[in-house]
Structures are given as C-alpha cells and as structure tokens.
PDB file of C-alpha atoms in Angstrom:
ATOM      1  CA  UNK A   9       8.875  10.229   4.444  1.00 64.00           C
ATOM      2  CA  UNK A  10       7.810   9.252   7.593  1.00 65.00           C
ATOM      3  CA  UNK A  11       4.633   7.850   7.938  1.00 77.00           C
ATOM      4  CA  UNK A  12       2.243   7.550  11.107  1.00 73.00           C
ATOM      5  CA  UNK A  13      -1.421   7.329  11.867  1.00 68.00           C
ATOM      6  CA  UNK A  14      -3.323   6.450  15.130  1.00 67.00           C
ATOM      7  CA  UNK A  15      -6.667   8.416  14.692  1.00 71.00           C
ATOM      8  CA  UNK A  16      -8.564   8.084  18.368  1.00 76.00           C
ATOM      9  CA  UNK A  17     -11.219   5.833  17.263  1.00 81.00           C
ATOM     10  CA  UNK A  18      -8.792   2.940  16.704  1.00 85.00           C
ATOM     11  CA  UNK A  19      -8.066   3.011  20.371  1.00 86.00           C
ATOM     12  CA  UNK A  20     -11.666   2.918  21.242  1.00 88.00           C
ATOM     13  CA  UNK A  21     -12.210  -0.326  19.047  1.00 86.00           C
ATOM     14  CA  UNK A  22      -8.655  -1.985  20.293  1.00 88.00           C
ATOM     15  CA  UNK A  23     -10.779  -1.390  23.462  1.00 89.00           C
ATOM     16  CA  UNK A  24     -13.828  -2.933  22.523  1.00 87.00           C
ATOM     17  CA  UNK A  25     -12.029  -6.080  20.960  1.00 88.00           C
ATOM     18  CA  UNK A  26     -10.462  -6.619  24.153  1.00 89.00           C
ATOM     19  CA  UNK A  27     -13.603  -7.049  25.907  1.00 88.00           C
ATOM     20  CA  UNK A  28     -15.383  -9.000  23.453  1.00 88.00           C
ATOM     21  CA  UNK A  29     -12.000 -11.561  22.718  1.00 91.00           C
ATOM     22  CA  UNK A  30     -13.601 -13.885  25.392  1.00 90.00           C
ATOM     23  CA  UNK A  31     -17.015 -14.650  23.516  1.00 89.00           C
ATOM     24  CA  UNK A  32     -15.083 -15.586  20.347  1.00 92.00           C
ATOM     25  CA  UNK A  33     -13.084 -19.149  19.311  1.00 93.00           C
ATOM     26  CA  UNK A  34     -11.572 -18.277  16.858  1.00 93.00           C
ATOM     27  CA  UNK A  35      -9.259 -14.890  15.200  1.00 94.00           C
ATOM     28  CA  UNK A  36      -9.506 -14.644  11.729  1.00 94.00           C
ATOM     29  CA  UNK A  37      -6.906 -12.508  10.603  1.00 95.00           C
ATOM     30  CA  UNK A  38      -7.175 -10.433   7.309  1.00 96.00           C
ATOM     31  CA  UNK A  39      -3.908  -9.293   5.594  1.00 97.00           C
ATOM     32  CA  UNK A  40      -3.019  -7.798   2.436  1.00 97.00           C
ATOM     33  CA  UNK A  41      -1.266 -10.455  -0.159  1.00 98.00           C
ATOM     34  CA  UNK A  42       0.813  -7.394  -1.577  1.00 98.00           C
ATOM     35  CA  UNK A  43       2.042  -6.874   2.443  1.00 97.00           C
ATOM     36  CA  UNK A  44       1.327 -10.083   4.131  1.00 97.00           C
ATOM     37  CA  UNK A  45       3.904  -9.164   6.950  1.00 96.00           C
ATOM     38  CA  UNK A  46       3.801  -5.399   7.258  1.00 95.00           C
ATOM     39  CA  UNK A  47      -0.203  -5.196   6.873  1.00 95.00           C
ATOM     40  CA  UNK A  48      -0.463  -7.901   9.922  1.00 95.00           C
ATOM     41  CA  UNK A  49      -0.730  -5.606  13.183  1.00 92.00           C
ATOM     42  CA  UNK A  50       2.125  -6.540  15.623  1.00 91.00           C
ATOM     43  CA  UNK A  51      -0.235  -6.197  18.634  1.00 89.00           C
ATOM     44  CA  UNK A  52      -2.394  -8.373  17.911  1.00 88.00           C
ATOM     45  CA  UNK A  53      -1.416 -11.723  19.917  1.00 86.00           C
ATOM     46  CA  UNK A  54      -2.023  -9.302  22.585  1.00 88.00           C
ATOM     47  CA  UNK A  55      -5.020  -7.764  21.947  1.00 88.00           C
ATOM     48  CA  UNK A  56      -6.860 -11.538  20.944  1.00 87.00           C
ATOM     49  CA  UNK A  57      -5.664 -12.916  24.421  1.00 85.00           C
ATOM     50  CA  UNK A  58      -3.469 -15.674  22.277  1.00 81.00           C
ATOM     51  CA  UNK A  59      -6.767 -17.082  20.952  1.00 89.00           C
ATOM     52  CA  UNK A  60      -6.372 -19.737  18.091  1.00 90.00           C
ATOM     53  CA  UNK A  61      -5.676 -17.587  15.122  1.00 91.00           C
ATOM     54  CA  UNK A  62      -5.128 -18.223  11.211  1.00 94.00           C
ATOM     55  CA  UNK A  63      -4.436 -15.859   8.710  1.00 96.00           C
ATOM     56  CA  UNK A  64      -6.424 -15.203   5.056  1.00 97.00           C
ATOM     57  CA  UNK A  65      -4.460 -12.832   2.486  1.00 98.00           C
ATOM     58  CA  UNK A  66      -6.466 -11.005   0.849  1.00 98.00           C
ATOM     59  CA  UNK A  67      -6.745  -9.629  -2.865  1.00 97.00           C
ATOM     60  CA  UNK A  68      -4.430 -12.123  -4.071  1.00 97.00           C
ATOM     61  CA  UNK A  69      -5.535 -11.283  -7.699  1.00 97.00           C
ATOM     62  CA  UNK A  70      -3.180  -7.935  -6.780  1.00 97.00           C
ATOM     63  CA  UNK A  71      -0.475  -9.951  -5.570  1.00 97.00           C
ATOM     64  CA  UNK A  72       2.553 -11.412  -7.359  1.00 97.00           C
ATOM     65  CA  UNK A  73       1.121 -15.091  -7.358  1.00 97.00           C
ATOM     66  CA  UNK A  74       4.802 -16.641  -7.337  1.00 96.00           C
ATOM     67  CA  UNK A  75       5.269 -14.320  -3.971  1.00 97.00           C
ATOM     68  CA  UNK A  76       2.408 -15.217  -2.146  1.00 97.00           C
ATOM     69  CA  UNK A  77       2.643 -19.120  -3.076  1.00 97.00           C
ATOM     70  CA  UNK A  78       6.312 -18.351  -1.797  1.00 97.00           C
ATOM     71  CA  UNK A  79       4.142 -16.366   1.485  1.00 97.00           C
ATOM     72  CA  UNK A  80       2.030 -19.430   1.979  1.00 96.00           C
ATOM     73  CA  UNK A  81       5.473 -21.468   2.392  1.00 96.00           C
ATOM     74  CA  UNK A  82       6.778 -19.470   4.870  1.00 96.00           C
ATOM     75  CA  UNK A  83       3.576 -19.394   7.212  1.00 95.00           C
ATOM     76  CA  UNK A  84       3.295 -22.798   6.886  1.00 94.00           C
ATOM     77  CA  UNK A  85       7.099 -23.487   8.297  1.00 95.00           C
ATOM     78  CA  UNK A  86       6.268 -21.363  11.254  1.00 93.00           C
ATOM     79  CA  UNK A  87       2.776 -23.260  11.795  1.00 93.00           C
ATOM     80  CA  UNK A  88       0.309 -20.430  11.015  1.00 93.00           C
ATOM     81  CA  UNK A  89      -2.366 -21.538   9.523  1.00 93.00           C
ATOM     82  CA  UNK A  90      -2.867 -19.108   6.091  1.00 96.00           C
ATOM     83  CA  UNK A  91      -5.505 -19.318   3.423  1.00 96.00           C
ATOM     84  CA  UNK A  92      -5.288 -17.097  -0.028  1.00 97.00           C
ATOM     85  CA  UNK A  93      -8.493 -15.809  -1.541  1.00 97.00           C
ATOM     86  CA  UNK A  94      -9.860 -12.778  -3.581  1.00 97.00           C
ATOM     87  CA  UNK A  95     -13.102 -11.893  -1.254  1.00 95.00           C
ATOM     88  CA  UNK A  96     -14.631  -9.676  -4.358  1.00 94.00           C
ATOM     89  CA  UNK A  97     -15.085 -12.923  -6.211  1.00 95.00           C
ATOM     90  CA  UNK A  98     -15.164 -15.575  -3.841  1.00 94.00           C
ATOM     91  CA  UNK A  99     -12.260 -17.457  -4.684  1.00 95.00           C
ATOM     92  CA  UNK A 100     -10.464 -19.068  -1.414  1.00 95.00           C
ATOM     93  CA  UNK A 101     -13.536 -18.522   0.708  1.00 94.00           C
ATOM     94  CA  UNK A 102     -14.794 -21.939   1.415  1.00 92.00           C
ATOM     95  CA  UNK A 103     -11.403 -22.831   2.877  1.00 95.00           C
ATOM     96  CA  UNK A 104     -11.966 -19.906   5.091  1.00 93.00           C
ATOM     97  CA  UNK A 105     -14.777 -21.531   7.013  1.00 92.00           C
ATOM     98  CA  UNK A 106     -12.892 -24.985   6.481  1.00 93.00           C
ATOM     99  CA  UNK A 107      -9.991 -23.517   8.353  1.00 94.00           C
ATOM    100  CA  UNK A 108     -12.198 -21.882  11.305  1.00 92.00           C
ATOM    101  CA  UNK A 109     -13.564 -25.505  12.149  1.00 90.00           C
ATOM    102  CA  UNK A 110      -9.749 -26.843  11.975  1.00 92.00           C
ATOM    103  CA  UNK A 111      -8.808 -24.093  13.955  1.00 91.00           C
ATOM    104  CA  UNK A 112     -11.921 -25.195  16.784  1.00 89.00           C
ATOM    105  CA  UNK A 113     -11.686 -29.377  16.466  1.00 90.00           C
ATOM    106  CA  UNK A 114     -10.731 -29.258  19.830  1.00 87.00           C
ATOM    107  CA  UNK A 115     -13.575 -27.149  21.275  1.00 85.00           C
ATOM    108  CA  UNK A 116     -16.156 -29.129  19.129  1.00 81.00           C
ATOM    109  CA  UNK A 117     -15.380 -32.202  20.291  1.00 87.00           C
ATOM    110  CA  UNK A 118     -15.513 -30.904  24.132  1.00 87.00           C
ATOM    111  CA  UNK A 119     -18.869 -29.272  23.265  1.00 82.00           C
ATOM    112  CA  UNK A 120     -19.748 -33.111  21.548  1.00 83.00           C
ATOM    113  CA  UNK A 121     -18.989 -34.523  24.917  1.00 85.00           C
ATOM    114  CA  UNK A 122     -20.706 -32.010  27.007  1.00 86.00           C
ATOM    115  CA  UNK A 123     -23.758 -32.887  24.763  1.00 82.00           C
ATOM    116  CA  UNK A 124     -23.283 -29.313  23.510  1.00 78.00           C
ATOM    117  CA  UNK A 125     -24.300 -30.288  19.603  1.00 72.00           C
ATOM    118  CA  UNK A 126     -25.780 -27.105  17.831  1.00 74.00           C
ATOM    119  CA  UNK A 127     -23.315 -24.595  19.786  1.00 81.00           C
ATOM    120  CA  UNK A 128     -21.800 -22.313  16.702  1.00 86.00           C
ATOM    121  CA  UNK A 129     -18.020 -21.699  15.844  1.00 90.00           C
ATOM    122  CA  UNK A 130     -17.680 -17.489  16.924  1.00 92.00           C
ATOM    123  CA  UNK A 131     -15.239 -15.880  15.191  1.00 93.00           C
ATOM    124  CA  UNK A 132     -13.085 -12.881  15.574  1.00 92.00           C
ATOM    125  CA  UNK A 133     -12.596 -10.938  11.921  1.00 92.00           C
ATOM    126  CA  UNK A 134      -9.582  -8.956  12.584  1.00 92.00           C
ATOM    127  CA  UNK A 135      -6.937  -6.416  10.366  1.00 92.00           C
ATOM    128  CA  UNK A 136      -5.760  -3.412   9.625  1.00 91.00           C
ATOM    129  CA  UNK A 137      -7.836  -0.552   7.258  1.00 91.00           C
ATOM    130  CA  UNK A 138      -8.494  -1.379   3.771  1.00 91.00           C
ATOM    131  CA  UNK A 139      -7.443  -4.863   3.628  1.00 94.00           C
ATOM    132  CA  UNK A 140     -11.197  -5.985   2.536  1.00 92.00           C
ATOM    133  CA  UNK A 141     -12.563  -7.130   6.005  1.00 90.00           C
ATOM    134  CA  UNK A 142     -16.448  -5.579   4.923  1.00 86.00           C
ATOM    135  CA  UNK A 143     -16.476  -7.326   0.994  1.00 90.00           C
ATOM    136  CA  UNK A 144     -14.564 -10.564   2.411  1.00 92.00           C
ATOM    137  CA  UNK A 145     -17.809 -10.922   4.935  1.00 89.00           C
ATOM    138  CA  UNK A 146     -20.642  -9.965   2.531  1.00 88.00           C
ATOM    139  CA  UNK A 147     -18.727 -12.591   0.087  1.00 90.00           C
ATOM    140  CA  UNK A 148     -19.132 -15.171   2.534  1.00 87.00           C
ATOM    141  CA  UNK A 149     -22.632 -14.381   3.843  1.00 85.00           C
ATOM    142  CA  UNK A 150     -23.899 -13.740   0.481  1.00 80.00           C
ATOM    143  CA  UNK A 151     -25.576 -10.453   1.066  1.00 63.00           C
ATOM    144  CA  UNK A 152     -24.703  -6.732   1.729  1.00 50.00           C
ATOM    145  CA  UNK A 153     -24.330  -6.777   5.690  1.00 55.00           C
ATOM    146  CA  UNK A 154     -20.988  -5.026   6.002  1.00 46.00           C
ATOM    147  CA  UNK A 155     -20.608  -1.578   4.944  1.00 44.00           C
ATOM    148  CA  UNK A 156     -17.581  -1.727   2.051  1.00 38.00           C
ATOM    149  CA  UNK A 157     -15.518   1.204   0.724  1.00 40.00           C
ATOM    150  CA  UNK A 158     -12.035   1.596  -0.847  1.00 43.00           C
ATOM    151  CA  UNK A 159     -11.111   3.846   2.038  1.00 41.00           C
ATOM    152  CA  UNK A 160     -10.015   2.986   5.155  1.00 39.00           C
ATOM    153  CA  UNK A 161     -12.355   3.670   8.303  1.00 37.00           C
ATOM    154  CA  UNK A 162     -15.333   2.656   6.883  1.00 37.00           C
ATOM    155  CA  UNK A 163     -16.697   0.467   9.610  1.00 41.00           C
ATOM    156  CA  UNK A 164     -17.128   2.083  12.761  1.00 45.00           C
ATOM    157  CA  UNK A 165     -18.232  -0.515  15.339  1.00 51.00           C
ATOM    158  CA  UNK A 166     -18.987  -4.476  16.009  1.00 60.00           C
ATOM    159  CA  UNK A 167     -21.482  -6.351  14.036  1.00 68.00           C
ATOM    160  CA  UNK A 168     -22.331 -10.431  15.057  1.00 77.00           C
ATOM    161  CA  UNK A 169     -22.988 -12.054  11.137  1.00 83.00           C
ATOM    162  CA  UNK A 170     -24.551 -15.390  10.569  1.00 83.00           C
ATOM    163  CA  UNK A 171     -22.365 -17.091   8.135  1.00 82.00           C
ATOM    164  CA  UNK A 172     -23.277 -21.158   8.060  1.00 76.00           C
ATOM    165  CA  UNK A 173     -25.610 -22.940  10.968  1.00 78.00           C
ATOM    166  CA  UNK A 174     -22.194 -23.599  12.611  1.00 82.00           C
ATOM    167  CA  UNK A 175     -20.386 -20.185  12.496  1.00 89.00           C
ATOM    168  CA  UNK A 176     -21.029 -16.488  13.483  1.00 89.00           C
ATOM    169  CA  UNK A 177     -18.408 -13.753  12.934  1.00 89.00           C
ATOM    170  CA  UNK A 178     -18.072 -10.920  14.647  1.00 88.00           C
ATOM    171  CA  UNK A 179     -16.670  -7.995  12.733  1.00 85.00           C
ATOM    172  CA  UNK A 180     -14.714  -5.384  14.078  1.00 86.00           C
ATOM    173  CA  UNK A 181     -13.389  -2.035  12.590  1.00 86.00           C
ATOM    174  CA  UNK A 182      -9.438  -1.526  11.069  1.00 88.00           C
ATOM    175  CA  UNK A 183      -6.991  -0.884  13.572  1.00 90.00           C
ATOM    176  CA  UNK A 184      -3.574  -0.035  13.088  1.00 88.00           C
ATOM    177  CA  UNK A 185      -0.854   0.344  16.220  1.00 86.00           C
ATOM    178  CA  UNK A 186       0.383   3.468  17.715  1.00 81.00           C
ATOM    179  CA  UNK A 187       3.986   3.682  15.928  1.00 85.00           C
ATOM    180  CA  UNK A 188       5.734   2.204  13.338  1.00 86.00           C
ATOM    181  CA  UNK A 189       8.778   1.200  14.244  1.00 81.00           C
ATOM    182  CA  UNK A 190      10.270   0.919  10.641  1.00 87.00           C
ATOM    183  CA  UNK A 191       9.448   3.399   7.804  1.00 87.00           C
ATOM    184  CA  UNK A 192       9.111   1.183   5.224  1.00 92.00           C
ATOM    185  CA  UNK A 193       5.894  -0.290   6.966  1.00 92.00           C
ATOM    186  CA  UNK A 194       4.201   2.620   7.056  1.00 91.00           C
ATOM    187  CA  UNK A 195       5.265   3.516   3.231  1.00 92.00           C
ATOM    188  CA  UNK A 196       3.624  -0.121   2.183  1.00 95.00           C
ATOM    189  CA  UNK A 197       0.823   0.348   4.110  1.00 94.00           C
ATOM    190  CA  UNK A 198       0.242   4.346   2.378  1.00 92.00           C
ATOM    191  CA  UNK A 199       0.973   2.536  -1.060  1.00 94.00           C
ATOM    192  CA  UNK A 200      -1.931  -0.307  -0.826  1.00 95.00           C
ATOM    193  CA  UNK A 201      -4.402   2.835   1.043  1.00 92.00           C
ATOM    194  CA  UNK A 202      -4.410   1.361   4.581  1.00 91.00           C
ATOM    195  CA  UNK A 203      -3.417   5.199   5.767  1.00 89.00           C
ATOM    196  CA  UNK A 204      -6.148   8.020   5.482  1.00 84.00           C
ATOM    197  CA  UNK A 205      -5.144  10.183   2.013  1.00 79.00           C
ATOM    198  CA  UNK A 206      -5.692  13.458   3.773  1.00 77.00           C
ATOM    199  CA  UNK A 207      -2.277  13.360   5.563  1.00 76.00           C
ATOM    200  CA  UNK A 208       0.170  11.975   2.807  1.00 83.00           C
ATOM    201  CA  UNK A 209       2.172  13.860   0.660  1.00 90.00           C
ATOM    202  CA  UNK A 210       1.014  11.875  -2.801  1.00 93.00           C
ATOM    203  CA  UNK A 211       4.205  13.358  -4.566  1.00 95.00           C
ATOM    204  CA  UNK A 212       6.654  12.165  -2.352  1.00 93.00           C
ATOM    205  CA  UNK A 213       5.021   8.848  -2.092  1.00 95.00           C
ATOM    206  CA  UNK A 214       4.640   8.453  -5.599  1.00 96.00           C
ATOM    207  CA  UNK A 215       8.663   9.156  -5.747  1.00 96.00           C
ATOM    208  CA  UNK A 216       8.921   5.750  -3.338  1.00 95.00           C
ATOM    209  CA  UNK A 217       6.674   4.089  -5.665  1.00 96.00           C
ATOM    210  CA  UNK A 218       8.793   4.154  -8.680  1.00 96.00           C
ATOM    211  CA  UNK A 219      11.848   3.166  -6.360  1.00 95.00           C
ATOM    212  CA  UNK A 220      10.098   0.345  -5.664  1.00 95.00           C
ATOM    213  CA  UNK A 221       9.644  -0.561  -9.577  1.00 96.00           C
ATOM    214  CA  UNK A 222      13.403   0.318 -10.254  1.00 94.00           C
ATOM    215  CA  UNK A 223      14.492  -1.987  -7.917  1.00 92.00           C
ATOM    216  CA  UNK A 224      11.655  -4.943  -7.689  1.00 92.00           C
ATOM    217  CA  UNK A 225       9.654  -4.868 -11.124  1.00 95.00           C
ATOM    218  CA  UNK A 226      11.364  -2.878 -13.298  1.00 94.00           C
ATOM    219  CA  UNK A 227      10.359  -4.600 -16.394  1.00 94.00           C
ATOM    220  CA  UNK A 228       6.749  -4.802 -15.723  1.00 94.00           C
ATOM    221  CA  UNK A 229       6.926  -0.979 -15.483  1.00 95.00           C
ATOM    222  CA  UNK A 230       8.396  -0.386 -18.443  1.00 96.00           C
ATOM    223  CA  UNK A 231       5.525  -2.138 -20.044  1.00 94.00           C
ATOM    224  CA  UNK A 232       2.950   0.349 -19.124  1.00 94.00           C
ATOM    225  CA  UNK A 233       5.489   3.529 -18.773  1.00 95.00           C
ATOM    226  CA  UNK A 234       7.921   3.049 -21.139  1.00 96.00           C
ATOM    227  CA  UNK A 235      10.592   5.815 -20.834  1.00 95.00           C
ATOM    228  CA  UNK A 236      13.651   5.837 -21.840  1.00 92.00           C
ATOM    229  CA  UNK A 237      16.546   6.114 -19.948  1.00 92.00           C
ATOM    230  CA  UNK A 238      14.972   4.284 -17.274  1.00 92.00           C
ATOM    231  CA  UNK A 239      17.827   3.299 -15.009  1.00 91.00           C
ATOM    232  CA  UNK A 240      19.719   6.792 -15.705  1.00 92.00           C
ATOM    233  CA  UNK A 241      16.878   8.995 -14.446  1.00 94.00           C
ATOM    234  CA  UNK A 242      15.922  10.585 -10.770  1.00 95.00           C
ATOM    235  CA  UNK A 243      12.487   9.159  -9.717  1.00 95.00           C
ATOM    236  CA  UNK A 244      11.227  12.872 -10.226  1.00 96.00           C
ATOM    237  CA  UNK A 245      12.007  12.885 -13.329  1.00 96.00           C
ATOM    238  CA  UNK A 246      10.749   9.658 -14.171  1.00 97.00           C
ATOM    239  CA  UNK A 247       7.362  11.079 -12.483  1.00 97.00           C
ATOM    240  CA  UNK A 248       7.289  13.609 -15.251  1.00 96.00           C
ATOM    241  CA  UNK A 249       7.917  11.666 -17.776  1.00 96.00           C
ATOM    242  CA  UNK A 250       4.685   9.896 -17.217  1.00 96.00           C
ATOM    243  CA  UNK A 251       2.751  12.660 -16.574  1.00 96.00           C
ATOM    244  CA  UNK A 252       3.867  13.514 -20.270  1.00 95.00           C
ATOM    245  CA  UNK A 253       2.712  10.428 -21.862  1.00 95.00           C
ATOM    246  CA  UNK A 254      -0.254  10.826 -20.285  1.00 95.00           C
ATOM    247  CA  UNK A 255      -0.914  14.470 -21.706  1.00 94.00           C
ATOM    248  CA  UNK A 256      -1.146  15.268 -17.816  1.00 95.00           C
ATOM    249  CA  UNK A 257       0.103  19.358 -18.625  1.00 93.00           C
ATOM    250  CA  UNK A 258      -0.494  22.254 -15.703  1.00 88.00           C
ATOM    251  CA  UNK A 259       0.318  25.847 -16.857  1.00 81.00           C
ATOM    252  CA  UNK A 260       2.694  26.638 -18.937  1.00 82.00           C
ATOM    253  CA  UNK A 261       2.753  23.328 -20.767  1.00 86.00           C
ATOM    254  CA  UNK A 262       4.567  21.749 -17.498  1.00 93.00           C
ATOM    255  CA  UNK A 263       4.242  18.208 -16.519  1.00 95.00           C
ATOM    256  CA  UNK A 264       1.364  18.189 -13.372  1.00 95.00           C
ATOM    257  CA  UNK A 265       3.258  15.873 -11.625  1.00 96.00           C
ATOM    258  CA  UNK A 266       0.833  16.268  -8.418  1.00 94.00           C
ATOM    259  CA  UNK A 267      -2.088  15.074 -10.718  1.00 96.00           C
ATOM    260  CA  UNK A 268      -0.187  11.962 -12.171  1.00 97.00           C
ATOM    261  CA  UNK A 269       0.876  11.123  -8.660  1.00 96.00           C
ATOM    262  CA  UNK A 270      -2.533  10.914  -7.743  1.00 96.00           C
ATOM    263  CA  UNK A 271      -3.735   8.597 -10.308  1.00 96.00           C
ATOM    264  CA  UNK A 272       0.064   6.571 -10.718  1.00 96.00           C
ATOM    265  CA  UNK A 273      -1.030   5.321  -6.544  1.00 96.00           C
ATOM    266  CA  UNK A 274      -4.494   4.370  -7.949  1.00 95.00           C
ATOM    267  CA  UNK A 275      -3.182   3.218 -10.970  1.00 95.00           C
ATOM    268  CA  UNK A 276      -1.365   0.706  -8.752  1.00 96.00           C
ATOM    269  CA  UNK A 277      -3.915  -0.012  -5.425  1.00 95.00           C
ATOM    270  CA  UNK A 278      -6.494  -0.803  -8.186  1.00 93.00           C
ATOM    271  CA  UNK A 279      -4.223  -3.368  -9.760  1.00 94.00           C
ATOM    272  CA  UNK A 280      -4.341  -1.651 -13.262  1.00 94.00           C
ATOM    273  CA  UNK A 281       0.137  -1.552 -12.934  1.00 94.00           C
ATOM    274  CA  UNK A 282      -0.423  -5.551 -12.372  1.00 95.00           C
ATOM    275  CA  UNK A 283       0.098  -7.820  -9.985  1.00 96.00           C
ATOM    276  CA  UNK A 284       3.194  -7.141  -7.414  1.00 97.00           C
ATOM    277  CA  UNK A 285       4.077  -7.852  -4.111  1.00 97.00           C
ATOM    278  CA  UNK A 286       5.741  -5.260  -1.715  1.00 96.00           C
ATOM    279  CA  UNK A 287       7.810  -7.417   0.403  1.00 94.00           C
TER     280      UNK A 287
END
C-alpha cells in the first residue's frame, strides 16, 4: 500500500509560512509521540529559514511511555530541544512556554540592551495534520481560539494568539511534503489519521495494523482480541476473527471485515487498543 497525499492547499500555506518565518523567533514544532520521527515534516529546516526550533510530542497519553522517555533520550543526544505533553489536559504545557523563552535568551537579552523591555517572544506553531496543533493552543490560551477536529485539514489559514504578556503564537495549518520517500511513513502517518480517510483503502490498512501488533505488541493485542492461533494465522484472517467477536456479521452470516476495519483504526487512533508507539 502505497500511501501519498499533497492536497493543493498545503502548498499555498508552505507558501504563506515562508513569508511570515521572518516575523517569528521561535518554531515550535508539534509531532505525534506514537511517530515522533515520521510525523516531523522533513522540509521543514527549510521552510522555517533554520530559525531556533524545539520540538513538543504530542498525545503522549497514546504513546508507549517507556518509548517516548526512550524518544526524549535520543533528541536530547542530538541537541533538539523536545518537551512531552498531552495538550487535551494540559499536562507538559508550562514547559512549552518555558522552552520558547530558552529557545529566545539570546534575543531577550539583545532586546534588554536595546532598552527593548515589553517586546513579546513570536512563535511559529508548526506540524503535520492531526497531530493536535488547534487543542494544544486553546490548552495553552485557555479558551476556544483554534478551530479543533479529529480530522486533518481543519485549520485553513494563520491566526496571531496571545498566550502570556511575553509570547504570541502564530498558528499555521498541517502541512505534509510532496512524496514520501519510504512507505512505511506514509502507513504511520494513515494509522494515527494524519492522511484524509477518503483516499485509503481501510481494509488493507487495517491488514498493516495487525502486522504491526504481531510483530511489536503482540501481547497487548491479545488482551483485547484474543484469538487463537495468533501467530499461525494470515492478518486477514485474523481481521475476521475480530469482526466475529464483535458480532460484526454482513449477509450471509459473513464476517464484515470492511466495518471492523473501520472501527479496529479508531479503536486504535482513539487510544482504546492502549498505549503504543509506531517506531
């Protein structure tokens, strides 16, 4: 299955972030915990004119905790700034704002010595579709100012938000990149919902799902499936399996495998599979 998506809008807003990189100080880049590699958009050093950038991962109640701790690690050894928190409720988010004035100590204290004292911290909120960018800034602002949805494409164009006396962010829609390279990107980023529904095949990408739980979390899928012969059966049949023990029947009495693939993905975007990581 071989995933890509580059809908003409997100060229338009690459566009419009280029133009606007030079009133910012800061990136502040949103990732997925579950894909804190393949949901960060290669272009992007590009795009933010090698502005000071840190990373937040996102929905880290999702995320295998040992993984991401193990995540954290790894950005740290390559010095990329990277803070963890769960923007539905809140957790994380004051390091957010602690990490943006890090990120600027060096412009502050030029704007201390140009007498400059009340100038705010602007910063860029960057990442790919459906990685939280709208509930992670009405979290921090403590209002509804960013339109949220557990699609992606919700927001459409550049908002400036007030966030503390000392920082303003400027929001800016999901953009992915014209081609992945390697499949398995675009499969990760169709199993968290970063790629529009209306082009996938949700049977076939259900099949890669329960690849992924044969070979990475096997046992915590047999917890809430648990079929027997697990490691002796095709993932199709595995797929019908499930749709049996959840009395998921089309005509006939067969197994609607198209209906259980359906909810199996939600099952597992909404976290109700657990907590895993994808890479």
């Amino acid at each position: 299955m071989n995933i890509q998506w580059y809908p003409g809008h997100m060229t338009k807003a690459r566009r419009m972030m280029q133009e606007n990189i030079k009133l910012v100080d800061v990136v502040v880049e949103l990732v997925d915990a579950r894909v804190p590699v393949s949901s960060r958009n290669p272009e992007m050093a590009q795009i933010t004119n090698n502005k000071p950038r840190f990373v937040v991962l996102n929905k880290i109640d999702l995320a295998d905790p040992k993984r991401t701790a193990e995540w954290i690690q790894k950005f740290k050894e390559e010095s990329l700034p990277s803070v963890c928190v769960n923007a539905r409720t809140g957790e994380g988010l004051p390091a957010v704002l602690t990490a943006a004035r890090e990120a600027c100590k060096d412009k502050i204290a030029r704007d201390k010595r140009r007498g400059m004292m009340n100038r705010p911290i602007r910063a860029m909120i960057v990442g790919i579709p459906n990685v939280g960018k709208s509930t992670f800034i009405n979290k921090l602002v403590g209002r509804a100012t960013a339109k949220t949805g557990n699609k992606p494409g919700v927001t459409k164009g550049k908002q400036w938000i007030k966030i503390k006396k000392d920082i303003e962010l400027l929001d800016t829609p999901g953009i992915l990149w014209p081609k992945f390279e390697d499949r398995t990107v675009g499969l990760r980023l169709a199993f968290i919902g970063s790629i529009r529904e209306e082009i996938l095949d949700a049977e076939t990408l259900a099949l890669e799902l329960v690849r992924f739980f044969k070979n990475d979390y096997r046992n915590d899928f047999l917890q809430k499936y648990p079929i027997e012969d697990f490691e002796g059966k095709e993932p199709h049949d595995i797929l019908r399996e499930m749709a049996k023990m959840r009395n998921l029947l089309a005509s006939h009495g067969e197994p609607d495998v198209h209906r259980l693939s359906k909810m199996f993905l939600e099952e597992f975007r909404n976290g109700k599979m657990g907590s895993f990581t994808l890479e």
